[in-house]
XYZ file of N, CA and C in Angstrom:
405
model
N 54.668 79.768 72.921
C 53.177 78.818 73.577
C 53.069 78.713 74.914
N 51.937 79.100 75.387
C 51.562 78.943 77.009
C 52.229 77.748 77.639
N 53.030 77.667 78.316
C 53.222 76.289 78.918
C 52.602 76.364 80.334
N 52.336 75.198 80.794
C 51.374 74.869 82.337
C 51.936 73.663 82.797
N 51.892 73.399 84.084
C 52.114 72.299 84.809
C 51.166 72.057 85.312
N 51.148 70.799 85.602
C 49.927 69.993 86.367
C 50.121 69.043 87.343
N 49.317 68.683 88.373
C 49.793 67.752 88.947
C 48.563 66.640 89.220
N 49.092 65.558 88.857
C 48.381 64.602 89.357
C 48.419 63.717 90.941
N 47.551 64.107 91.920
C 47.955 64.331 93.269
C 47.377 63.091 93.807
N 48.213 61.972 94.253
C 47.350 60.608 94.987
C 48.150 60.535 96.362
N 47.177 59.749 96.785
C 47.183 59.000 98.422
C 46.543 57.786 98.219
N 46.902 56.973 98.638
C 45.948 55.661 99.180
C 45.097 55.331 97.808
N 45.761 54.970 96.621
C 44.426 54.653 95.479
C 43.426 56.064 95.520
N 43.689 56.882 95.507
C 43.135 57.961 96.028
C 43.573 59.040 94.624
N 42.755 60.034 94.135
C 43.518 61.218 93.502
C 42.888 62.540 93.767
N 43.355 63.717 93.926
C 42.760 64.903 94.268
C 42.501 65.475 93.140
N 41.512 66.306 93.180
C 40.949 67.002 91.875
C 40.271 68.456 92.167
N 40.128 69.303 91.635
C 39.882 70.846 92.052
C 38.747 70.762 91.006
N 37.375 71.433 91.613
C 36.085 71.838 90.928
C 36.705 73.236 90.528
N 36.816 73.539 89.207
C 36.955 74.779 88.483
C 36.028 75.809 88.727
N 36.409 77.162 88.913
C 35.325 77.969 88.957
C 34.420 78.131 87.703
N 32.953 78.852 88.236
C 32.037 78.684 86.943
C 32.297 80.137 86.183
N 33.839 80.159 85.834
C 33.686 81.746 84.956
C 34.162 81.477 83.502
N 33.563 82.216 82.463
C 33.588 81.544 80.971
C 34.926 82.219 80.866
N 35.783 82.980 81.533
C 37.250 83.555 80.981
C 38.147 82.502 81.258
N 37.780 81.004 82.054
C 38.736 80.056 82.152
C 38.706 78.772 81.459
N 39.749 78.131 81.004
C 39.451 76.695 80.716
C 38.737 75.598 81.495
N 37.824 74.843 81.117
C 37.091 73.592 81.775
C 36.186 74.298 83.244
N 35.760 75.756 82.461
C 35.077 76.131 83.743
C 33.884 75.061 84.281
N 33.763 75.172 85.561
C 32.723 74.550 86.299
C 32.994 72.831 86.018
N 34.497 72.358 85.767
C 34.624 70.817 85.421
C 35.921 70.406 86.704
N 35.826 69.384 86.884
C 36.653 68.749 87.995
C 37.819 68.586 86.770
N 39.400 69.030 87.409
C 40.615 69.134 86.512
C 41.608 68.775 87.753
N 42.489 68.719 87.061
C 43.848 68.942 88.067
C 44.062 70.413 88.850
N 44.804 70.088 89.482
C 45.477 71.565 90.369
C 46.773 71.541 89.399
N 47.134 73.039 89.544
C 48.451 73.518 88.653
C 48.459 74.812 87.805
N 48.813 75.232 86.919
C 48.810 76.605 86.610
C 50.011 77.061 85.940
N 50.177 77.953 85.207
C 50.916 78.505 83.950
C 52.505 78.781 84.658
N 53.477 78.298 83.664
C 54.691 78.202 84.004
C 55.520 79.778 83.882
N 55.632 80.529 84.672
C 56.213 81.742 84.249
C 57.522 81.774 83.801
N 58.063 82.974 83.472
C 59.804 82.956 82.395
C 60.560 82.299 82.969
N 60.359 82.573 84.301
C 61.933 82.340 85.169
C 61.794 81.201 85.976
N 60.804 80.054 85.613
C 60.392 79.045 86.294
C 60.794 77.727 85.286
N 61.445 76.861 86.070
C 61.172 75.112 85.471
C 59.497 74.831 85.459
N 59.377 73.865 85.042
C 57.583 73.229 85.122
C 57.610 72.636 86.585
N 58.523 72.165 87.320
C 58.520 71.776 88.702
C 58.412 73.019 89.680
N 59.281 74.257 89.399
C 59.041 75.014 90.381
C 57.453 75.779 90.161
N 57.389 76.120 88.892
C 55.726 76.363 88.763
C 54.855 75.453 89.451
N 54.856 74.402 89.435
C 53.872 73.406 90.156
C 54.143 73.743 91.492
N 55.078 73.770 92.216
C 55.367 73.824 93.616
C 54.601 74.980 94.165
N 54.684 76.363 93.246
C 54.230 77.619 93.462
C 52.631 77.422 93.331
N 52.159 77.008 92.302
C 50.834 77.068 91.743
C 50.032 76.267 93.512
N 50.896 75.251 93.771
C 49.876 74.081 94.938
C 50.032 74.817 96.120
N 51.244 75.892 96.457
C 51.147 76.426 97.513
C 50.059 77.495 97.629
N 49.912 77.953 96.196
C 48.789 79.114 96.273
C 47.267 78.736 96.616
N 47.577 77.499 95.517
C 45.868 76.891 95.400
C 45.478 75.872 96.826
N 46.357 75.252 97.442
C 46.334 74.588 98.754
C 46.958 74.509 99.887
N 47.785 75.981 99.577
C 48.977 75.593 101.042
C 49.697 74.989 101.246
N 50.155 73.832 100.064
C 50.998 72.731 99.925
C 52.050 72.823 99.438
N 53.287 72.489 100.067
C 54.507 72.754 98.610
C 55.092 71.423 98.846
N 54.600 70.589 97.419
C 55.576 69.388 97.557
C 56.948 69.214 97.711
N 57.730 68.420 98.319
C 59.079 68.492 97.821
C 59.342 67.695 96.773
N 58.518 66.708 96.661
C 59.054 65.587 95.620
C 57.835 65.292 94.430
N 58.065 65.388 93.212
C 57.031 64.936 92.511
C 57.656 64.087 91.311
N 57.238 63.496 90.390
C 57.454 62.530 89.361
C 57.228 62.983 87.869
N 57.880 63.746 87.160
C 57.521 64.109 85.820
C 57.192 62.960 84.649
N 55.687 62.917 84.268
C 55.311 62.156 83.527
C 55.742 62.221 82.054
N 55.369 63.255 81.604
C 55.265 63.631 80.162
C 55.121 65.363 79.763
N 55.453 65.786 78.710
C 54.710 67.004 78.315
C 53.543 66.193 77.319
N 52.487 67.217 77.167
C 51.413 67.182 76.339
C 51.020 68.309 75.843
N 50.418 68.180 74.769
C 50.093 69.370 73.688
C 48.445 69.329 73.739
N 48.137 70.254 74.306
C 46.465 70.358 74.662
C 45.631 70.663 73.150
N 45.263 69.577 72.675
C 44.558 70.002 71.043
C 43.305 71.299 71.494
N 42.765 71.231 72.806
C 41.417 71.704 72.971
C 41.731 73.344 73.323
N 42.615 73.345 73.884
C 43.415 74.654 74.667
C 44.806 74.809 74.219
N 45.464 75.389 72.971
C 46.439 75.054 72.829
C 47.450 75.810 73.755
N 48.225 74.628 74.186
C 49.290 75.216 75.351
C 50.054 73.727 75.507
N 51.219 73.848 76.026
C 51.894 72.482 76.483
C 51.808 72.699 77.893
N 51.429 70.925 78.354
C 51.207 70.736 79.758
C 52.302 69.766 80.174
N 52.950 69.914 81.599
C 54.059 69.431 82.059
C 53.239 68.655 82.923
N 52.943 67.163 82.698
C 52.408 66.402 83.584
C 53.424 65.863 84.736
N 53.029 65.991 86.315
C 53.733 65.460 87.114
C 52.580 64.557 88.178
N 53.300 63.709 88.657
C 52.174 62.764 89.767
C 53.176 63.037 91.219
N 52.362 63.395 92.205
C 52.718 63.919 93.224
C 51.770 63.251 94.546
N 53.156 62.677 95.337
C 52.272 61.786 96.271
C 51.731 62.712 97.636
N 50.916 62.552 98.008
C 50.173 63.508 99.341
C 50.483 62.223 100.331
N 51.123 62.867 101.571
C 51.148 62.335 102.705
C 50.827 62.511 104.064
N 50.146 63.749 103.488
C 49.830 64.338 105.249
C 48.263 63.952 105.329
N 47.563 64.947 105.956
C 45.983 64.754 106.248
C 45.511 65.852 105.314
N 44.141 65.175 104.693
C 43.617 65.934 104.324
C 42.759 67.405 104.633
N 42.929 67.279 106.109
C 42.656 68.735 106.904
C 43.720 69.831 106.710
N 44.809 69.129 106.039
C 46.392 70.055 105.925
C 45.917 71.097 104.632
N 45.273 70.551 103.825
C 44.911 71.311 102.253
C 43.894 72.260 102.772
N 44.246 73.632 101.961
C 43.309 74.713 102.231
C 43.148 74.950 101.092
N 41.881 74.979 100.486
C 41.052 75.639 99.019
C 41.321 76.776 98.935
N 42.223 77.501 98.122
C 41.970 78.759 97.746
C 41.918 79.267 96.163
N 41.398 78.229 95.418
C 41.424 78.652 93.953
C 40.222 77.603 93.756
N 39.133 77.497 93.047
C 38.304 76.797 92.598
C 37.017 76.736 93.768
N 36.110 75.967 93.156
C 34.511 75.945 93.978
C 35.200 74.742 95.091
N 35.791 73.553 94.770
C 35.860 72.794 96.072
C 36.725 71.852 95.428
N 37.384 71.078 96.344
C 38.388 69.740 95.851
C 37.803 68.288 96.464
N 38.061 67.548 95.738
C 37.726 66.090 96.073
C 38.753 65.271 95.916
N 38.668 63.849 96.577
C 39.293 62.989 96.471
C 38.352 61.541 95.887
N 38.883 61.219 95.013
C 38.284 60.158 93.993
C 38.954 58.868 93.854
N 38.613 57.675 93.611
C 39.193 56.526 93.507
C 38.911 56.506 92.144
N 39.761 55.607 91.329
C 39.505 55.524 89.877
C 37.677 55.000 89.513
N 37.361 54.014 90.094
C 35.877 53.784 89.738
C 35.070 55.183 90.027
N 35.119 56.139 91.209
C 34.426 57.087 90.966
C 34.714 57.873 90.027
N 35.854 57.896 89.596
C 36.414 59.183 88.517
C 35.358 59.059 87.607
N 35.517 57.358 87.001
C 34.633 57.048 85.735
C 33.473 57.658 85.780
N 32.754 57.631 87.031
C 31.461 57.908 87.111
C 31.081 59.305 86.782
N 32.092 60.281 87.373
C 31.868 61.965 87.350
C 31.562 62.509 85.989
N 30.414 62.801 85.823
C 30.291 63.600 84.471
C 30.840 65.055 83.934
N 31.326 65.656 85.291
C 31.693 67.018 84.891
C 33.162 67.104 84.989
N 33.859 66.052 84.291
C 35.130 65.998 84.346
C 35.793 66.578 83.215
N 36.847 67.191 83.088
C 37.735 67.708 81.773
C 37.601 66.541 81.140
N 37.710 66.845 79.800
C 37.858 65.459 78.780
C 38.977 64.994 78.893
N 40.171 65.231 79.365
C 41.694 64.750 79.529
C 41.754 64.122 80.720
N 41.308 64.110 81.615
C 41.381 63.951 83.018
C 41.720 62.450 83.421
N 40.741 61.817 82.822
C 40.311 60.294 83.186
C 41.625 59.837 82.311
N 42.309 60.168 81.154
C 43.275 59.073 80.598
C 44.678 59.685 81.383
N 44.984 60.648 81.635
C 45.959 61.325 82.253
C 46.083 60.596 83.808
N 44.781 60.182 84.283
C 45.252 59.648 85.727
C 45.237 58.182 85.432
N 44.778 57.937 84.464
C 45.277 56.107 84.100
C 46.750 56.032 83.959
N 47.013 57.201 83.439
C 48.919 57.051 82.829
C 49.746 57.050 84.252
N 49.395 57.977 85.033
C 49.954 58.353 86.355
C 49.905 57.141 87.098
N 48.446 56.235 87.270
C 48.492 54.864 87.669
C 49.685 54.065 87.108
N 49.851 53.768 86.054
C 50.530 52.668 85.502
C 51.784 53.173 85.401
N 52.278 54.373 85.329
C 53.562 55.161 86.153
C 53.857 54.702 87.391
N 53.126 54.920 88.449
C 53.460 54.546 89.618
C 53.674 53.036 90.134
N 52.508 52.215 89.243
C 52.738 50.378 89.691
C 53.908 50.118 88.785
N 54.486 50.652 87.570
C 55.753 50.260 87.173
C 56.833 51.082 87.658
N 57.214 51.891 88.280
C 58.273 52.704 88.985
C 58.503 52.844 90.234
N 56.945 52.182 91.436
C 57.068 53.043 92.665
C 56.536 51.420 93.600
N 56.528 50.562 92.816
C 56.185 49.463 93.755
C 57.094 48.192 93.509
């Protein structure tokens, strides 16, 4: 089964999402979703996430917090979710994949119509993790 790592990137009560390319070959085309990608055979999920974020944003986080694995029922794959704190300036991030990136707070996230179906719930799970473990 395909394995994927995804980052729930946060800073100051906002979350960074990627508007995926509008291509019929990819899952969740033209929808807002998490950054990340497929885990290669010689990688751990964390190593894959670091590589993907470097490729997609020119940012390689030193630390992240593993949340849980999740079996995506829509596109059969195992997703390893991490929450990652971003402490730099937004201008440091250079988008190389997707149509655009955007920071959203939870209220804005609820209003976005073109959000992949699972994004809101996983973001809420990350907020609960952060509140219970880092405060």
